Amino acid sequence: MTVIAAHASRATAAWRDSDLSFRLAVIAGLVLLTVAALAPWLAPFDPDQQTLLARLSPPIGFEGAKAGHWLGTDELGRDILSRGLHALRITLGIGMAGASLGMLLGLTLGLIAGLKGGLVDDLVAGAIDIQIALPFTLLALLAVAIFGGDLTVLIVVLGIAGWETFARVVRGEVMKLRGQPFIEAALAAGASPWRIATRHLLPNLVSPLVVMFALSFSQIVLLESTLSFLGLGVRPPTATLGSMVGQGRDYMPSAPWLVIVPSLLVLLVTLVVQLLGDSLRDRTDIRLRQR
């Protein structure tokens, strides 16, 4: 109990010492995650329920608004608030899964290339160069068009989109750290490559990985929105924030709320993730903690 109390006391002190932007980002992130997790219970309507008599109703406070539809309805009379909550849940899930997949793939290949060197390093470096040179948005469009807009396929496609960034940074950091005295001492002591990677290299890679994960998460959310905007994302009637923007673009002059609501949610998600990434980078960088 004493150890738990000590950890709780240190965590409380760290929270008090943190800057305002970090606190706001953490609170906003927790609110977004909570809202997304509780979307089925918070949504006032079924997100796919169509009420044609209430189609294109404006938000509450505007002339012609329908009772209960706080943010209005779309062209099929579906509640925007309900669809936005469910779309936020799916978009966050896609972003988290895709960024995690890309980080895992890039981290693994970067560690192997940096530690092994030689032919293995040349092969990984060549794959990174090919990935960077190819217009991945077009490849994603092709893959989704061939394999369909299944959620699993979409996550795999979006996850592959950013692995080369992780691999390139991790490979460079490992090659730089490989010549440090503490790595040479571990090698001289007979440490296995697995122990060197997990005990000595990974702690020094946490800070850049946090930054890259935040960037990758935002890029995946935007790329998913692009694919959904073009009609190649998650198949209807399932809603994502990008598909809501894409479906509402034809009604912008007469019903701008169809685009404004999901666009603001995309902006909020990417902003919160970037703020969290920047703040966590400073707190996980070993070199900054040692100063």
XYZ file of N, CA and C in Angstrom, residues 50-182:
399
model
N -33.643 6.121 -40.742
C -34.017 7.132 -41.721
C -35.416 7.670 -41.429
N -35.526 9.000 -41.463
C -36.811 9.670 -41.282
C -36.924 10.705 -42.390
N -37.494 10.303 -43.506
C -37.506 11.167 -44.679
C -38.305 12.450 -44.463
N -39.272 12.403 -43.559
C -40.034 13.619 -43.287
C -39.206 14.670 -42.551
N -38.074 14.237 -41.972
C -37.213 15.166 -41.234
C -35.882 15.389 -41.953
N -35.803 15.068 -43.249
C -34.536 15.177 -43.974
C -34.077 16.627 -44.079
N -32.724 16.791 -43.929
C -32.070 18.097 -44.043
C -32.624 19.132 -43.058
N -32.993 18.637 -41.883
C -33.418 19.564 -40.826
C -32.192 20.256 -40.245
N -32.238 21.562 -40.021
C -31.086 22.283 -39.468
C -30.907 21.991 -37.985
N -29.778 22.373 -37.408
C -29.572 22.191 -35.962
C -30.574 22.989 -35.141
N -30.679 22.594 -33.877
C -31.568 23.299 -32.947
C -31.164 24.781 -32.861
N -32.144 25.640 -32.911
C -31.881 27.068 -32.864
C -32.100 27.748 -34.196
N -32.184 26.950 -35.281
C -32.435 27.490 -36.607
C -33.882 27.195 -37.015
N -34.365 27.988 -37.909
C -35.741 27.809 -38.373
C -35.888 26.471 -39.090
N -36.924 25.745 -38.753
C -37.194 24.457 -39.375
C -36.574 23.284 -38.655
N -35.920 23.529 -37.501
C -35.289 22.437 -36.753
C -36.341 21.490 -36.192
N -35.970 20.216 -36.113
C -36.857 19.190 -35.570
C -36.453 18.860 -34.138
N -37.419 18.676 -33.289
C -37.157 18.377 -31.879
C -36.346 17.089 -31.739
N -35.315 17.149 -30.906
C -34.484 15.977 -30.647
C -33.264 15.875 -31.530
N -33.298 16.505 -32.695
C -32.147 16.452 -33.607
C -31.278 17.685 -33.363
N -30.416 17.597 -32.374
C -29.659 18.755 -31.903
C -28.737 19.329 -32.970
N -28.136 18.487 -33.784
C -27.218 18.958 -34.828
C -27.817 18.795 -36.222
N -29.105 18.592 -36.291
C -29.772 18.464 -37.579
C -29.761 17.045 -38.110
N -30.245 16.903 -39.335
C -30.303 15.597 -39.993
C -29.682 15.693 -41.378
N -29.389 14.527 -41.969
C -28.785 14.513 -43.299
C -29.851 14.348 -44.375
N -29.395 14.025 -45.582
C -30.311 13.960 -46.723
C -31.306 12.810 -46.629
N -31.050 11.851 -45.742
C -31.979 10.737 -45.541
C -32.718 10.834 -44.209
N -32.576 11.949 -43.541
C -33.253 12.138 -42.268
C -32.564 11.468 -41.101
N -31.308 11.073 -41.245
C -30.569 10.441 -40.157
C -29.976 11.515 -39.252
N -29.980 11.254 -37.965
C -29.531 12.231 -36.975
C -28.020 12.430 -37.067
N -27.584 13.677 -37.242
C -26.164 13.986 -37.402
C -25.391 13.720 -36.119
N -25.967 14.068 -34.976
C -25.280 13.833 -33.709
C -25.026 12.345 -33.489
N -26.017 11.514 -33.734
C -25.862 10.070 -33.544
C -24.825 9.504 -34.508
N -24.896 9.916 -35.764
C -23.931 9.419 -36.744
C -22.524 9.935 -36.431
N -22.436 11.173 -35.954
C -21.127 11.715 -35.614
C -20.477 10.970 -34.463
N -21.261 10.599 -33.453
C -20.711 9.855 -32.319
C -20.209 8.481 -32.745
N -21.004 7.780 -33.545
C -20.574 6.464 -34.017
C -19.407 6.587 -35.000
N -19.421 7.622 -35.832
C -18.323 7.829 -36.781
C -17.030 8.140 -36.040
N -17.112 8.918 -34.972
C -15.925 9.213 -34.160
C -15.334 7.935 -33.589
N -16.205 7.041 -33.141
C -15.736 5.772 -32.586
C -14.973 4.951 -33.622
N -15.536 4.851 -34.822
C -14.903 4.050 -35.865
C -13.619 4.717 -36.356
N -13.640 6.036 -36.527
C -12.457 6.742 -37.006
C -11.307 6.637 -36.011
N -11.595 6.786 -34.722
C -10.550 6.632 -33.710
C -10.002 5.208 -33.703
N -10.886 4.222 -33.853
C -10.430 2.831 -33.899
C -9.539 2.558 -35.092
N -9.927 3.081 -36.258
C -9.108 2.899 -37.460
C -7.757 3.578 -37.297
N -7.768 4.807 -36.774
C -6.517 5.531 -36.587
C -5.591 4.838 -35.616
N -6.135 4.364 -34.503
C -5.319 3.691 -33.490
C -4.756 2.374 -34.019
N -5.612 1.576 -34.653
C -5.162 0.281 -35.166
C -4.162 0.460 -36.300
N -4.435 1.390 -37.222
C -3.529 1.606 -38.345
C -2.186 2.130 -37.897
N -2.167 3.112 -36.986
C -0.904 3.662 -36.501
C -0.112 2.617 -35.715
N -0.802 1.788 -34.933
C -0.118 0.735 -34.167
C 0.497 -0.298 -35.101
N -0.233 -0.671 -36.159
C 0.291 -1.632 -37.114
C 1.520 -1.071 -37.822
N 1.435 0.184 -38.266
C 2.580 0.798 -38.927
C 3.783 0.914 -38.005
N 3.538 1.283 -36.736
C 4.645 1.405 -35.784
C 5.291 0.054 -35.508
N 4.474 -0.989 -35.325
C 5.012 -2.317 -35.046
C 5.859 -2.815 -36.214
N 5.345 -2.646 -37.433
C 6.087 -3.097 -38.608
C 7.373 -2.296 -38.790
N 7.273 -0.975 -38.701
C 8.452 -0.137 -38.890
C 9.479 -0.320 -37.798
N 9.022 -0.445 -36.538
C 9.949 -0.642 -35.427
C 10.707 -1.953 -35.566
N 10.001 -3.016 -35.933
C 10.645 -4.325 -36.086
C 11.690 -4.300 -37.191
N 11.308 -3.792 -38.356
C 12.249 -3.758 -39.474
C 13.409 -2.804 -39.207
N 13.120 -1.664 -38.566
C 14.188 -0.716 -38.260
C 15.200 -1.285 -37.278
N 14.713 -1.996 -36.242
C 15.623 -2.616 -35.280
C 16.475 -3.698 -35.937
N 15.843 -4.529 -36.748
C 16.587 -5.606 -37.412
C 17.648 -5.031 -38.346
N 17.263 -4.024 -39.143
C 18.214 -3.426 -40.087
C 19.365 -2.752 -39.358
N 19.060 -2.016 -38.292
C 20.108 -1.305 -37.573
C 21.057 -2.223 -36.833
N 20.543 -3.337 -36.297
C 21.386 -4.259 -35.544
C 22.168 -5.214 -36.444
N 21.527 -5.699 -37.501
C 22.164 -6.685 -38.366
C 23.145 -6.047 -39.338
N 22.709 -4.954 -39.993
C 23.558 -4.340 -41.003
C 23.704 -5.232 -42.229
N 24.650 -4.920 -43.069
C 24.945 -5.745 -44.231
C 23.794 -5.844 -45.214
N 23.561 -7.059 -45.715
C 22.525 -7.300 -46.720
C 21.131 -7.005 -46.173
N 20.886 -7.378 -44.914
C 19.570 -7.131 -44.315
C 19.280 -5.637 -44.289
N 20.272 -4.866 -43.915
C 20.102 -3.408 -43.873
C 19.849 -2.849 -45.266
N 20.566 -3.368 -46.254
C 20.374 -2.906 -47.638
C 18.960 -3.216 -48.131
N 18.450 -4.402 -47.797
C 17.103 -4.776 -48.228
C 16.043 -3.877 -47.585
N 16.176 -3.644 -46.292
C 15.202 -2.782 -45.600
C 15.297 -1.353 -46.116
N 16.518 -0.851 -46.311
C 16.684 0.514 -46.834
C 16.090 0.631 -48.228
N 16.249 -0.406 -49.052
C 15.661 -0.389 -50.391
C 14.146 -0.385 -50.340
N 13.578 -1.190 -49.428
C 12.115 -1.208 -49.285
C 11.590 0.147 -48.809
N 12.337 0.805 -47.932
C 11.938 2.131 -47.463
C 11.949 3.123 -48.623
N 13.003 3.086 -49.444
C 13.093 4.004 -50.583
C 11.957 3.771 -51.579
N 11.623 2.511 -51.817
C 10.526 2.198 -52.742
C 9.204 2.713 -52.195
N 8.972 2.500 -50.893
C 7.730 2.958 -50.276
C 7.601 4.481 -50.355
N 8.715 5.182 -50.131
C 8.684 6.649 -50.179
C 8.440 7.141 -51.601
N 9.028 6.439 -52.583
C 8.931 6.893 -53.972
C 7.549 6.665 -54.573
N 6.832 5.653 -54.087
C 5.528 5.333 -54.661
C 4.452 6.284 -54.143
N 3.530 6.711 -54.999
C 2.396 7.535 -54.548
C 1.396 6.659 -53.795
N 1.530 6.645 -52.467
C 0.780 5.654 -51.702
C -0.726 5.891 -51.738
N -1.137 7.129 -51.893
C -2.574 7.379 -51.947
C -3.210 6.643 -53.121
N -2.514 6.651 -54.264
C -3.029 5.929 -55.430
C -3.010 4.423 -55.191
N -1.954 3.933 -54.530
C -1.893 2.503 -54.220
C -3.010 2.114 -53.242
N -3.284 2.992 -52.279
C -4.374 2.715 -51.331
C -5.708 2.674 -52.056
N -5.910 3.597 -52.978
C -7.134 3.588 -53.772
C -7.262 2.289 -54.549
N -6.151 1.834 -55.144
C -6.166 0.593 -55.919
C -6.453 -0.610 -55.026
N -5.791 -0.666 -53.852
C -5.977 -1.807 -52.956
C -7.404 -1.878 -52.436
N -7.956 -0.729 -52.036
C -9.326 -0.716 -51.527
C -10.317 -1.053 -52.633
N -10.020 -0.580 -53.867
C -10.906 -0.885 -54.985
C -10.896 -2.385 -55.316
N -9.746 -3.041 -55.151
C -9.630 -4.468 -55.473
C -10.190 -5.343 -54.352
N -9.776 -5.063 -53.103
C -10.133 -5.927 -51.981
C -11.396 -5.482 -51.255
N -11.932 -4.319 -51.635
C -13.157 -3.852 -51.009
C -12.890 -2.977 -49.801
N -13.952 -2.375 -49.314
C -13.841 -1.456 -48.190
C -14.087 -2.102 -46.848
N -13.787 -3.392 -46.730
C -13.911 -4.058 -45.445
C -13.023 -3.365 -44.412
N -13.486 -3.310 -43.168
C -12.777 -2.576 -42.135
C -11.370 -3.133 -41.912
N -11.223 -4.453 -41.940
C -9.907 -5.068 -41.752
C -8.967 -4.688 -42.881
N -9.457 -4.755 -44.116
C -8.637 -4.380 -45.273
C -8.206 -2.921 -45.170
N -9.132 -2.067 -44.781
C -8.829 -0.649 -44.673
C -7.760 -0.389 -43.614
N -7.841 -1.067 -42.473
C -6.844 -0.895 -41.415
C -5.467 -1.350 -41.882
N -5.408 -2.496 -42.574
C -4.122 -2.993 -43.080
C -3.534 -2.020 -44.089
N -4.358 -1.544 -45.010
C -3.879 -0.604 -46.025
C -3.367 0.674 -45.376
N -4.117 1.214 -44.435
C -3.711 2.454 -43.784
C -2.511 2.239 -42.868
N -2.404 1.049 -42.271
C -1.254 0.762 -41.419
C 0.040 0.681 -42.203
N -0.029 0.102 -43.395
C 1.163 0.002 -44.243
C 1.594 1.376 -44.739
N 0.678 2.329 -44.711
C 0.954 3.649 -45.287
C 2.127 4.352 -44.626
N 2.358 4.134 -43.320
C 3.385 4.922 -42.647
C 4.513 4.122 -42.035
N 4.636 2.843 -42.379
C 5.668 2.042 -41.725
C 7.072 2.521 -42.074
N 7.257 3.071 -43.274
C 8.613 3.457 -43.699
C 9.155 4.609 -42.868
N 8.276 5.485 -42.377
C 8.734 6.579 -41.528
C 9.280 6.044 -40.218
N 8.550 5.111 -39.605
C 9.033 4.484 -38.381
C 10.351 3.752 -38.631
N 10.404 2.955 -39.706
C 11.592 2.150 -39.984
C 12.814 3.030 -40.244
N 12.647 4.103 -40.979
C 13.780 4.964 -41.306
C 14.347 5.636 -40.060
N 13.465 6.166 -39.211
C 13.933 6.843 -37.996
C 14.547 5.842 -37.024
N 13.889 4.707 -36.810
C 14.414 3.696 -35.886
C 15.751 3.159 -36.381
N 15.848 2.893 -37.672
C 17.113 2.394 -38.239
C 18.240 3.387 -37.995
N 17.986 4.677 -38.245
C 19.021 5.685 -38.036
C 19.423 5.805 -36.571
N 18.429 5.771 -35.664
C 18.734 5.878 -34.242
C 19.518 4.664 -33.749
N 19.156 3.480 -34.225
C 19.861 2.266 -33.797
C 21.304 2.290 -34.294
N 21.506 2.719 -35.524
C 22.870 2.781 -36.053
C 23.708 3.803 -35.290
N 23.071 4.881 -34.836
C 23.794 5.881 -34.043
C 24.102 5.358 -32.645
N 23.146 4.661 -32.035
C 23.331 4.160 -30.677
C 24.230 2.933 -30.621
N 24.347 2.242 -31.738
C 25.100 0.990 -31.755
C 26.560 1.200 -31.376
N 27.086 2.384 -31.650
C 28.485 2.659 -31.325
C 28.702 3.296 -29.962
N 27.628 3.456 -29.179
C 27.765 4.055 -27.864
C 28.410 3.074 -26.878
N 29.127 3.607 -25.869
C 29.831 2.722 -24.924
C 28.920 1.743 -24.204
N 27.693 2.156 -23.840
C 26.837 1.237 -23.076
C 26.378 0.063 -23.935
